Amino acid sequence: MKTINDYDFKGKKALVRVDFNVPLDSLSRITDDTRVRAAIPTIQKVLSGGGAVILMSHLGRPKKGPEEASSLKHVRGRVEELLGLPVKFAADCIGVPAREAAAALQPGEVLLLENLRFHPEEEKGDEAFARELASLGDLWINDAFGTAHRAHASTAIIARFFPDDKLFGLLMMNEIASVDKVMLHPERPFTAIMGGSKVSSKINIIMNLLDKVDNLILGGGMVYTFMKARGGQVGASVCENDKLPLALDIMEAAGKKGVNLVLSHQTVASDGFNNEANTRIVDPMQIPDGWMGMDIGPATRDTFARVIEASRTILWNGPVGVFEFPRFAAGTRAVAESIARATANGAFSLIGGGDSVAAINQFGLEKQVSYVSTGGGALLEYIEGIELPGIAAIRG
Ligand code: AMP
């Protein structure tokens, strides 16, 4: 299989599927450019090899064709700043505007196509649409890890038109290498920390992790479903009553597989879901009526820290408390700090999934962990053990 590191780009036009799905404010300004930054190395690689780059991406969820708010022209300026080059823009990703702009493109130049999702054919994985996109370039590079779990026209179907000229971008290569390092070749002990609000959305991941990890730390809202399943009183905490049998299954499976399941044993509870509510430190098995578990308590922070800091491989997904409220962010901050300390001592740490990435950035610790994934849903599906269409399209 050819890789981006040995491909000869000289005189070639590379169609690069990137993930420029960035958050915009009401004035269409980018509020977080992480994804744009992440795509830059691949673009520079093609340009320095003597090629030209045609960038294609989606932005937002336009449902009824073109709309100003989701135009990729809002991202163009940031790409120019980061590359230090002018970027041409085609007002449609197919048809005459795209064909003319692509035909005129010279080596060393960059063209950004308008939002792929202005055409419903993109998400439908339409082959004729993929063929039109493919006709614009000589090769296809997939660097959009964030959409690798979707079999869309530009993320997977397009591969059919480039049987010998399809490559992973550098971001994709890093993402895949990081997840594989954790899931396929973990140095032990391997600890996964799962948080977030619901056990139902994490069940498949937890089950898959039970075959791999030495320690599974559970925090966040999902813990109360486990406490109730064990016969505890969880007050007004988030609790999925229909998932109590599932929680029991997970605990039993962990026991059978010899996984050390570490559940929060001390909770910061509040009498309201807000930052100003009264708080108490309680046993998560005995939360008073009207009170809800909002964060892990200091004793649980210490327990989690001991396990995390004795680990050689760490995977973290999901906050262990309602970290959006500063008063309930201490537990999530403590987890992030423990991971940073373990990393400083030589552990490999992978952080992924929207909220844990937001948390690690909020605490300013993103440079002190080994890898922060750009893929939310894609990362979670990959950890679940699902083959992602955007990866299979290149490997297959
Ligand atoms: P998820 O999308 O499932 O990863 O959940 C992330 C959300 O879980 C965040 O918005 C947190 O505020 C929330 N969360 C974490 N701990 C709790 C808790 N104890 N009670 C309610 N929500 C929580």
XYZ file of C-alpha atoms and ligand atoms in Angstrom:
419
model
C 0.000 0.000 0.000
C 1.324 3.437 -0.967
C 1.610 5.981 1.825
C 1.701 9.748 1.846
C 5.379 9.517 2.761
C 6.423 7.704 -0.418
C 3.909 9.035 -2.970
C 5.210 11.231 -5.793
C 2.958 14.314 -5.833
C 4.838 16.137 -8.570
C 2.363 17.704 -11.012
C -0.573 15.899 -9.362
C -3.823 17.341 -8.049
C -4.660 15.742 -4.716
C -8.287 15.701 -3.618
C -8.003 15.892 0.144
C -11.054 15.085 2.288
C -10.548 17.112 5.451
C -12.745 17.709 8.471
C -13.329 21.462 8.558
C -16.553 21.012 10.515
C -15.610 23.731 13.009
C -17.870 25.614 15.430
C -18.869 29.113 14.234
C -20.348 31.935 16.309
C -23.348 34.056 15.257
C -21.045 36.235 13.134
C -19.664 33.135 11.361
C -16.310 33.393 13.122
C -14.490 30.179 14.009
C -14.523 29.631 17.788
C -12.219 26.582 17.801
C -9.834 25.978 14.875
C -8.347 22.693 16.144
C -9.636 20.758 13.141
C -8.279 23.251 10.624
C -4.864 23.171 12.295
C -4.926 19.379 12.303
C -5.273 19.297 8.490
C -2.341 21.597 7.733
C 0.536 19.046 7.771
C -1.088 16.939 5.044
C -1.709 19.984 2.837
C 1.890 21.098 3.270
C 3.156 17.600 2.509
C 1.432 17.575 -0.902
C 2.508 21.116 -1.749
C 6.136 20.523 -0.795
C 6.107 17.413 -2.973
C 5.218 19.524 -6.029
C 1.459 18.871 -6.067
C -1.683 20.979 -5.858
C -4.410 20.507 -3.230
C -8.179 20.455 -3.647
C -9.800 20.564 -0.206
C -13.257 19.159 0.360
C -15.223 19.070 3.606
C -18.646 19.329 5.147
C -19.649 22.012 7.647
C -22.686 21.849 9.899
C -25.882 20.068 8.989
C -27.433 21.903 6.023
C -30.588 19.982 5.170
C -32.115 22.020 2.371
C -29.265 22.728 -0.008
C -26.898 25.704 0.114
C -27.146 28.062 3.089
C -24.933 31.001 4.002
C -24.415 29.895 7.622
C -22.779 26.612 6.549
C -20.612 27.968 3.753
C -16.985 26.894 3.813
C -15.985 30.399 2.779
C -16.098 31.162 6.522
C -13.168 28.783 6.957
C -11.131 29.929 3.952
C -9.403 32.860 5.716
C -8.214 30.655 8.564
C -6.730 28.124 6.130
C -4.916 30.965 4.350
C -3.518 32.279 7.636
C -2.314 28.875 8.774
C -0.748 28.006 5.405
C 0.549 31.488 4.681
C -0.849 31.125 1.149
C -3.874 32.363 -0.787
C -6.601 29.728 -1.076
C -8.894 29.684 -4.119
C -12.576 28.965 -3.582
C -15.136 27.169 -5.766
C -18.748 28.150 -5.049
C -19.907 24.572 -5.597
C -18.100 21.283 -4.975
C -19.214 19.826 -8.336
C -20.350 21.216 -11.697
C -18.812 24.044 -13.692
C -17.396 26.157 -10.788
C -15.498 23.185 -9.356
C -14.337 21.838 -12.741
C -13.046 25.208 -13.954
C -11.260 26.008 -10.705
C -9.706 22.533 -10.525
C -8.580 22.650 -14.174
C -6.856 26.009 -13.631
C -5.056 24.882 -10.466
C -1.237 24.923 -10.665
C 1.318 23.015 -8.583
C 1.759 24.711 -5.186
C -1.803 26.072 -5.228
C -4.733 25.265 -2.961
C -8.428 25.204 -3.843
C -11.228 24.889 -1.281
C -14.542 23.498 -2.512
C -17.890 24.607 -1.123
C -19.658 22.451 1.482
C -20.141 18.855 0.277
C -23.381 18.560 2.240
C -25.063 21.224 0.133
C -25.721 18.134 -2.010
C -27.782 15.411 -0.277
C -25.918 12.891 -2.454
C -22.891 13.296 -0.182
C -24.495 11.710 2.881
C -26.346 9.169 0.730
C -23.001 7.894 -0.539
C -24.162 8.473 -4.131
C -21.760 6.967 -6.649
C -22.418 9.444 -9.489
C -21.724 12.333 -7.113
C -18.533 10.608 -5.922
C -17.492 10.173 -9.588
C -17.935 13.895 -10.213
C -15.803 14.731 -7.198
C -13.202 12.177 -8.278
C -12.978 13.730 -11.758
C -11.457 16.858 -10.191
C -8.207 15.239 -9.043
C -5.548 12.612 -9.745
C -5.551 11.011 -6.308
C -7.604 10.922 -3.118
C -6.338 11.496 0.394
C -8.605 10.861 3.359
C -7.587 13.010 6.325
C -11.039 13.377 7.907
C -10.943 11.092 10.943
C -13.988 12.865 12.407
C -16.182 11.473 9.616
C -14.389 8.164 9.058
C -17.345 6.305 10.603
C -19.620 7.443 7.764
C -19.804 5.787 4.334
C -20.404 9.068 2.529
C -19.508 9.875 -1.073
C -16.347 11.823 -0.198
C -15.251 9.711 2.780
C -15.534 6.215 1.320
C -17.371 5.764 -2.010
C -14.903 7.958 -3.894
C -12.177 5.373 -3.211
C -13.625 3.250 -6.061
C -12.281 5.767 -8.558
C -8.754 5.715 -7.202
C -7.867 2.033 -6.845
C -4.121 2.753 -6.910
C -4.064 6.366 -5.791
C -5.725 6.550 -2.360
C -3.858 7.476 0.768
C -4.340 8.236 4.428
C -3.465 11.809 5.370
C -1.014 12.443 8.191
C -3.762 13.193 10.715
C -5.542 9.929 9.908
C -2.254 8.056 10.222
C -1.646 9.555 13.672
C -5.177 8.865 14.845
C -5.047 5.254 13.693
C -1.581 4.705 15.173
C -2.678 6.151 18.533
C -5.824 4.064 18.823
C -4.031 0.926 17.645
C -1.290 1.499 20.179
C -3.902 1.545 22.918
C -6.274 -1.135 21.682
C -3.881 -3.590 20.011
C -0.524 -3.214 21.754
C -1.106 -1.660 25.183
C 1.717 -1.662 27.673
C 0.278 -2.887 30.955
C -1.367 -2.013 33.208
C -3.962 -0.588 30.795
C -6.628 1.616 32.390
C -9.732 3.011 30.727
C -11.666 5.829 32.359
C -15.231 6.151 31.163
C -17.525 8.949 32.229
C -20.409 10.918 30.804
C -24.054 10.957 31.606
C -25.412 7.651 30.376
C -24.317 4.047 30.426
C -26.612 3.272 27.462
C -24.490 5.293 25.033
C -21.263 3.596 26.180
C -22.358 0.006 26.578
C -20.701 -1.447 23.475
C -17.456 0.317 24.230
C -17.446 -0.852 27.824
C -18.077 -4.445 26.751
C -15.268 -4.306 24.185
C -12.897 -2.717 26.704
C -13.537 -5.481 29.236
C -11.581 -7.823 26.937
C -8.602 -5.470 26.827
C -8.119 -3.478 30.012
C -6.692 -4.278 33.429
C -8.625 -1.478 35.160
C -11.928 0.096 34.181
C -12.721 3.286 36.062
C -16.324 4.465 35.856
C -17.391 7.965 36.857
C -19.959 10.569 35.874
C -23.702 10.175 35.746
C -23.584 6.565 34.594
C -22.344 5.475 38.026
C -25.775 5.978 39.591
C -27.307 3.318 37.374
C -24.689 0.924 38.808
C -25.382 2.054 42.380
C -29.111 1.538 41.977
C -28.523 -1.867 40.393
C -26.566 -2.782 43.521
C -29.514 -1.785 45.696
C -28.413 1.782 46.451
C -30.539 4.936 46.872
C -29.558 7.487 44.226
C -31.970 10.334 45.049
C -32.516 12.641 42.062
C -29.289 11.613 40.261
C -29.395 10.708 36.566
C -30.276 7.042 36.491
C -31.410 4.768 33.664
C -33.874 2.468 35.374
C -34.231 0.301 32.282
C -30.467 -0.347 32.299
C -30.143 -1.854 35.780
C -29.823 -5.434 34.437
C -27.179 -4.195 32.010
C -25.185 -2.640 34.840
C -25.319 -5.969 36.681
C -24.146 -7.771 33.515
C -21.193 -5.392 33.206
C -20.185 -5.934 36.818
C -20.455 -9.701 36.412
C -18.509 -9.687 33.117
C -15.761 -7.586 34.704
C -15.471 -10.128 37.525
C -15.296 -13.077 35.117
C -12.684 -11.418 32.931
C -10.536 -10.404 35.889
C -10.936 -6.687 35.208
C -10.552 -4.402 38.214
C -13.767 -2.347 38.029
C -13.261 0.890 39.920
C -16.519 2.671 40.700
C -16.832 6.030 42.369
C -17.396 5.492 46.126
C -17.789 9.119 47.207
C -19.999 11.721 45.567
C -20.437 15.472 45.669
C -24.224 15.799 45.662
C -26.268 18.948 45.178
C -29.877 19.973 45.755
C -30.200 21.430 42.243
C -28.696 21.056 38.767
C -26.846 24.377 38.804
C -23.594 25.941 39.970
C -25.152 27.707 42.964
C -26.908 24.743 44.592
C -26.066 23.527 48.109
C -23.618 20.629 48.178
C -22.796 17.669 50.436
C -20.282 14.856 50.287
C -22.205 11.595 50.362
C -21.963 7.860 49.719
C -23.255 7.260 46.154
C -25.229 4.288 47.544
C -27.077 6.611 49.961
C -27.984 9.843 48.222
C -30.805 11.652 50.088
C -34.145 12.261 48.343
C -34.082 15.410 46.228
C -30.253 15.406 46.008
C -28.260 14.444 42.922
C -24.710 13.202 42.326
C -22.785 15.863 40.399
C -19.097 14.973 40.787
C -16.737 12.481 42.386
C -15.719 13.323 45.951
C -12.127 13.851 47.222
C -11.728 10.240 48.396
C -12.722 8.939 44.941
C -10.345 11.410 43.304
C -7.538 9.841 45.345
C -8.598 6.304 44.460
C -8.795 7.122 40.742
C -5.431 8.931 40.895
C -3.710 5.880 42.428
C -4.981 3.594 39.678
C -4.286 6.062 36.855
C -0.797 6.917 38.041
C 0.179 3.240 38.271
C -0.860 2.681 34.622
C 1.297 2.451 31.490
C -1.568 2.906 28.994
C -4.570 5.171 29.577
C -7.729 5.785 27.579
C -10.115 8.491 28.756
C -13.586 9.215 27.435
C -16.216 11.238 29.238
C -16.111 13.656 32.198
C -16.571 12.206 35.698
C -18.796 15.092 36.794
C -20.817 17.995 35.457
C -17.574 19.847 34.668
C -19.411 22.598 32.748
C -20.318 24.012 36.209
C -17.052 25.173 37.862
C -18.120 23.876 41.278
C -18.466 20.362 39.906
C -15.338 20.345 37.738
C -12.834 19.316 40.449
C -13.208 15.581 39.846
C -12.750 15.841 36.087
C -9.803 18.186 36.632
C -8.231 15.697 39.061
C -8.573 12.907 36.478
C -6.971 15.106 33.809
C -4.111 16.005 36.177
C -3.513 12.365 37.116
C -3.362 11.451 33.427
C -0.860 14.269 32.843
C 1.294 13.003 35.739
C 1.164 9.421 34.474
C 2.133 10.665 31.001
C 5.087 12.591 32.437
C 6.170 9.290 34.003
C 6.153 7.534 30.642
C 2.597 6.245 30.212
C 0.828 6.563 26.843
C -2.467 8.448 27.180
C -5.222 8.852 24.601
C -8.076 11.275 25.217
C -11.126 11.211 22.975
C -14.791 11.976 22.658
C -16.158 15.513 22.571
C -16.568 16.290 26.252
C -13.285 14.921 27.561
C -11.456 16.855 24.829
C -13.342 20.026 25.840
C -12.412 19.311 29.476
C -8.696 18.734 28.853
C -8.564 21.945 26.787
C -10.448 23.854 29.493
C -7.818 22.791 32.042
C -4.973 23.669 29.639
C -3.540 20.134 29.878
C -3.858 19.114 26.227
C -0.098 19.282 25.665
C 0.598 17.100 28.697
C -1.123 13.977 27.394
C 0.137 11.743 24.599
C -2.675 12.192 22.076
C -5.961 14.096 21.904
C -8.182 12.614 19.215
C -10.049 14.862 16.768
C -12.712 12.202 16.245
C -15.717 12.007 18.567
C -18.123 9.403 17.228
C -15.475 7.959 14.908
C -13.083 7.326 17.780
C -15.772 5.696 19.898
C -16.804 3.375 17.060
C -13.180 2.473 16.427
C -12.733 1.616 20.116
C -15.908 -0.457 19.945
C -14.071 -2.574 17.414
C -16.096 -1.473 14.371
C -14.243 -1.206 11.055
C -14.703 2.419 9.952
C -15.748 2.886 6.283
C -13.270 5.753 5.820
C -10.420 3.472 6.872
C -11.670 0.364 5.086
C -11.990 2.342 1.839
C -8.256 2.910 1.782
C -7.106 -0.427 3.166
C -9.517 -2.468 1.039
P -21.529 11.991 27.313
O -21.964 12.824 26.154
O -22.380 10.778 27.564
O -20.045 11.689 27.321
O -21.809 12.876 28.591
C -21.135 14.071 28.834
C -21.946 14.841 29.826
O -22.090 14.085 30.998
C -21.345 16.150 30.233
O -22.097 17.192 29.689
C -21.441 16.129 31.758
O -21.969 17.323 32.287
C -22.389 14.997 32.007
N -22.225 14.419 33.354
C -21.104 14.011 33.931
N -21.346 13.630 35.202
C -22.660 13.812 35.421
C -23.514 13.625 36.548
N -23.038 13.154 37.697
N -24.804 13.939 36.403
C -25.283 14.413 35.233
N -24.543 14.606 34.147
C -23.239 14.318 34.237
